[in-house]
């Protein structure tokens, strides 16, 4: 039978602090037990300032009430709301290629279910321009603000502050 490991006859040492070394006993690994995390999470994006108009607020409530999901929700949320009446909505989508007659019909069905009465969906000419405030942009702004608030609350927690002081640590915000 072969031994599981054979101690190296070479003495090894580990630098623990600049200028000092510690001898590593035979049979021990000098590899770190754990690799330090390098903060490779998603980048924290800056907050977005958006102005929520009454028109967008009403559209948001109607989309929520409708229970839309998937493609039709993305089309509805990413479109510019040109006009919203009691029985119709006019949208200018970001990409007209996603808006087929079937998609418009599914949006109408969902809006009818949410509002309790028939609603027609009209598609305005052209595509939505850059910088237009949409439901998607509002939701992204809220997600960013909530994440930044969560990070700030965590960093300012007294227990977290004590741990950071005791272990000379930092908070990885990613």
mmCIF file of C-alpha atoms in Angstrom, residues 22-144:
data_model
loop_
_atom_site.group_PDB
_atom_site.id
_atom_site.type_symbol
_atom_site.label_atom_id
_atom_site.label_comp_id
_atom_site.label_asym_id
_atom_site.label_seq_id
_atom_site.Cartn_x
_atom_site.Cartn_y
_atom_site.Cartn_z
ATOM 1 C CA UNK A 22 5.416 31.194 9.644
ATOM 2 C CA UNK A 23 6.706 27.697 9.062
ATOM 3 C CA UNK A 24 4.128 25.295 7.626
ATOM 4 C CA UNK A 25 4.118 21.849 9.287
ATOM 5 C CA UNK A 26 4.748 18.819 7.081
ATOM 6 C CA UNK A 27 1.601 17.436 5.500
ATOM 7 C CA UNK A 28 -0.241 20.776 5.688
ATOM 8 C CA UNK A 29 -1.300 22.706 2.647
ATOM 9 C CA UNK A 30 -0.201 26.259 2.148
ATOM 10 C CA UNK A 31 -3.222 26.901 -0.103
ATOM 11 C CA UNK A 32 -5.838 29.231 1.354
ATOM 12 C CA UNK A 33 -8.863 27.544 2.853
ATOM 13 C CA UNK A 34 -11.173 29.926 1.102
ATOM 14 C CA UNK A 35 -10.755 32.301 -1.805
ATOM 15 C CA UNK A 36 -11.686 35.860 -0.954
ATOM 16 C CA UNK A 37 -14.652 37.252 -2.868
ATOM 17 C CA UNK A 38 -13.603 39.988 -5.236
ATOM 18 C CA UNK A 39 -16.908 41.790 -5.648
ATOM 19 C CA UNK A 40 -17.878 40.316 -8.994
ATOM 20 C CA UNK A 41 -21.618 40.856 -8.572
ATOM 21 C CA UNK A 42 -23.735 43.031 -10.815
ATOM 22 C CA UNK A 43 -22.740 46.669 -10.961
ATOM 23 C CA UNK A 44 -24.862 48.989 -8.848
ATOM 24 C CA UNK A 45 -26.389 51.456 -11.249
ATOM 25 C CA UNK A 46 -27.096 55.042 -10.238
ATOM 26 C CA UNK A 47 -30.664 56.060 -9.449
ATOM 27 C CA UNK A 48 -32.918 57.271 -12.237
ATOM 28 C CA UNK A 49 -34.948 60.437 -11.788
ATOM 29 C CA UNK A 50 -38.393 60.060 -13.379
ATOM 30 C CA UNK A 51 -41.525 62.161 -13.244
ATOM 31 C CA UNK A 52 -44.678 60.049 -12.850
ATOM 32 C CA UNK A 53 -47.541 61.805 -14.588
ATOM 33 C CA UNK A 54 -51.209 61.140 -13.766
ATOM 34 C CA UNK A 55 -51.511 59.435 -17.167
ATOM 35 C CA UNK A 56 -48.675 56.993 -16.323
ATOM 36 C CA UNK A 57 -50.054 56.447 -12.829
ATOM 37 C CA UNK A 58 -53.465 55.492 -14.230
ATOM 38 C CA UNK A 59 -51.818 53.229 -16.843
ATOM 39 C CA UNK A 60 -49.779 51.544 -14.130
ATOM 40 C CA UNK A 61 -52.869 50.766 -12.069
ATOM 41 C CA UNK A 62 -54.683 49.394 -15.101
ATOM 42 C CA UNK A 63 -51.738 47.163 -16.079
ATOM 43 C CA UNK A 64 -51.476 45.879 -12.485
ATOM 44 C CA UNK A 65 -55.199 45.144 -12.315
ATOM 45 C CA UNK A 66 -55.082 43.312 -15.641
ATOM 46 C CA UNK A 67 -52.571 40.732 -14.410
ATOM 47 C CA UNK A 68 -50.628 40.870 -17.689
ATOM 48 C CA UNK A 69 -47.531 38.686 -17.894
ATOM 49 C CA UNK A 70 -44.847 37.801 -20.380
ATOM 50 C CA UNK A 71 -44.619 39.433 -23.775
ATOM 51 C CA UNK A 72 -47.852 41.386 -23.562
ATOM 52 C CA UNK A 73 -46.820 42.916 -20.231
ATOM 53 C CA UNK A 74 -43.414 43.875 -21.639
ATOM 54 C CA UNK A 75 -45.049 45.486 -24.668
ATOM 55 C CA UNK A 76 -47.527 47.369 -22.463
ATOM 56 C CA UNK A 77 -44.873 48.433 -19.925
ATOM 57 C CA UNK A 78 -42.255 49.523 -22.450
ATOM 58 C CA UNK A 79 -44.635 51.477 -24.673
ATOM 59 C CA UNK A 80 -45.225 55.199 -24.499
ATOM 60 C CA UNK A 81 -48.797 55.913 -23.416
ATOM 61 C CA UNK A 82 -50.039 58.512 -25.890
ATOM 62 C CA UNK A 83 -53.646 58.552 -24.701
ATOM 63 C CA UNK A 84 -55.673 56.737 -22.057
ATOM 64 C CA UNK A 85 -59.443 56.988 -22.039
ATOM 65 C CA UNK A 86 -62.128 55.075 -20.158
ATOM 66 C CA UNK A 87 -62.548 52.609 -23.035
ATOM 67 C CA UNK A 88 -59.286 52.845 -25.007
ATOM 68 C CA UNK A 89 -55.539 53.285 -24.820
ATOM 69 C CA UNK A 90 -53.153 54.476 -27.506
ATOM 70 C CA UNK A 91 -49.622 53.118 -27.227
ATOM 71 C CA UNK A 92 -46.416 53.848 -29.099
ATOM 72 C CA UNK A 93 -44.289 50.703 -28.697
ATOM 73 C CA UNK A 94 -40.501 50.567 -28.432
ATOM 74 C CA UNK A 95 -40.361 47.959 -31.193
ATOM 75 C CA UNK A 96 -43.265 47.653 -33.604
ATOM 76 C CA UNK A 97 -42.046 44.230 -34.712
ATOM 77 C CA UNK A 98 -43.211 42.790 -31.371
ATOM 78 C CA UNK A 99 -46.721 44.175 -31.780
ATOM 79 C CA UNK A 100 -48.795 41.834 -33.929
ATOM 80 C CA UNK A 101 -52.585 41.764 -34.116
ATOM 81 C CA UNK A 102 -52.530 38.777 -31.751
ATOM 82 C CA UNK A 103 -50.508 40.719 -29.158
ATOM 83 C CA UNK A 104 -52.889 43.690 -29.387
ATOM 84 C CA UNK A 105 -55.830 41.292 -28.936
ATOM 85 C CA UNK A 106 -54.235 39.703 -25.852
ATOM 86 C CA UNK A 107 -53.573 43.148 -24.344
ATOM 87 C CA UNK A 108 -57.218 44.104 -24.973
ATOM 88 C CA UNK A 109 -58.427 40.908 -23.277
ATOM 89 C CA UNK A 110 -56.199 41.494 -20.250
ATOM 90 C CA UNK A 111 -57.280 45.145 -19.955
ATOM 91 C CA UNK A 112 -60.925 44.105 -20.179
ATOM 92 C CA UNK A 113 -60.388 41.585 -17.377
ATOM 93 C CA UNK A 114 -58.677 44.235 -15.243
ATOM 94 C CA UNK A 115 -61.104 47.073 -15.858
ATOM 95 C CA UNK A 116 -64.315 45.057 -16.041
ATOM 96 C CA UNK A 117 -65.374 46.552 -19.379
ATOM 97 C CA UNK A 118 -64.222 46.358 -23.016
ATOM 98 C CA UNK A 119 -61.110 48.362 -23.884
ATOM 99 C CA UNK A 120 -59.568 48.890 -27.282
ATOM 100 C CA UNK A 121 -55.835 49.219 -27.871
ATOM 101 C CA UNK A 122 -54.594 51.484 -30.619
ATOM 102 C CA UNK A 123 -51.022 51.555 -31.842
ATOM 103 C CA UNK A 124 -49.688 55.014 -32.699
ATOM 104 C CA UNK A 125 -47.495 55.592 -35.717
ATOM 105 C CA UNK A 126 -43.750 55.312 -35.293
ATOM 106 C CA UNK A 127 -41.721 53.866 -32.461
ATOM 107 C CA UNK A 128 -41.172 55.216 -28.988
ATOM 108 C CA UNK A 129 -38.273 57.647 -28.792
ATOM 109 C CA UNK A 130 -35.382 57.576 -26.330
ATOM 110 C CA UNK A 131 -35.884 59.333 -23.018
ATOM 111 C CA UNK A 132 -39.635 58.766 -22.917
ATOM 112 C CA UNK A 133 -40.851 57.819 -19.441
ATOM 113 C CA UNK A 134 -42.577 54.439 -19.526
ATOM 114 C CA UNK A 135 -43.885 52.015 -16.956
ATOM 115 C CA UNK A 136 -40.724 49.925 -17.397
ATOM 116 C CA UNK A 137 -38.525 52.941 -16.672
ATOM 117 C CA UNK A 138 -40.537 53.790 -13.551
ATOM 118 C CA UNK A 139 -40.221 50.218 -12.267
ATOM 119 C CA UNK A 140 -36.463 50.185 -12.947
ATOM 120 C CA UNK A 141 -36.069 53.490 -11.086
ATOM 121 C CA UNK A 142 -37.939 52.048 -8.105
ATOM 122 C CA UNK A 143 -35.804 48.860 -8.103
ATOM 123 C CA UNK A 144 -32.585 50.880 -8.164
#
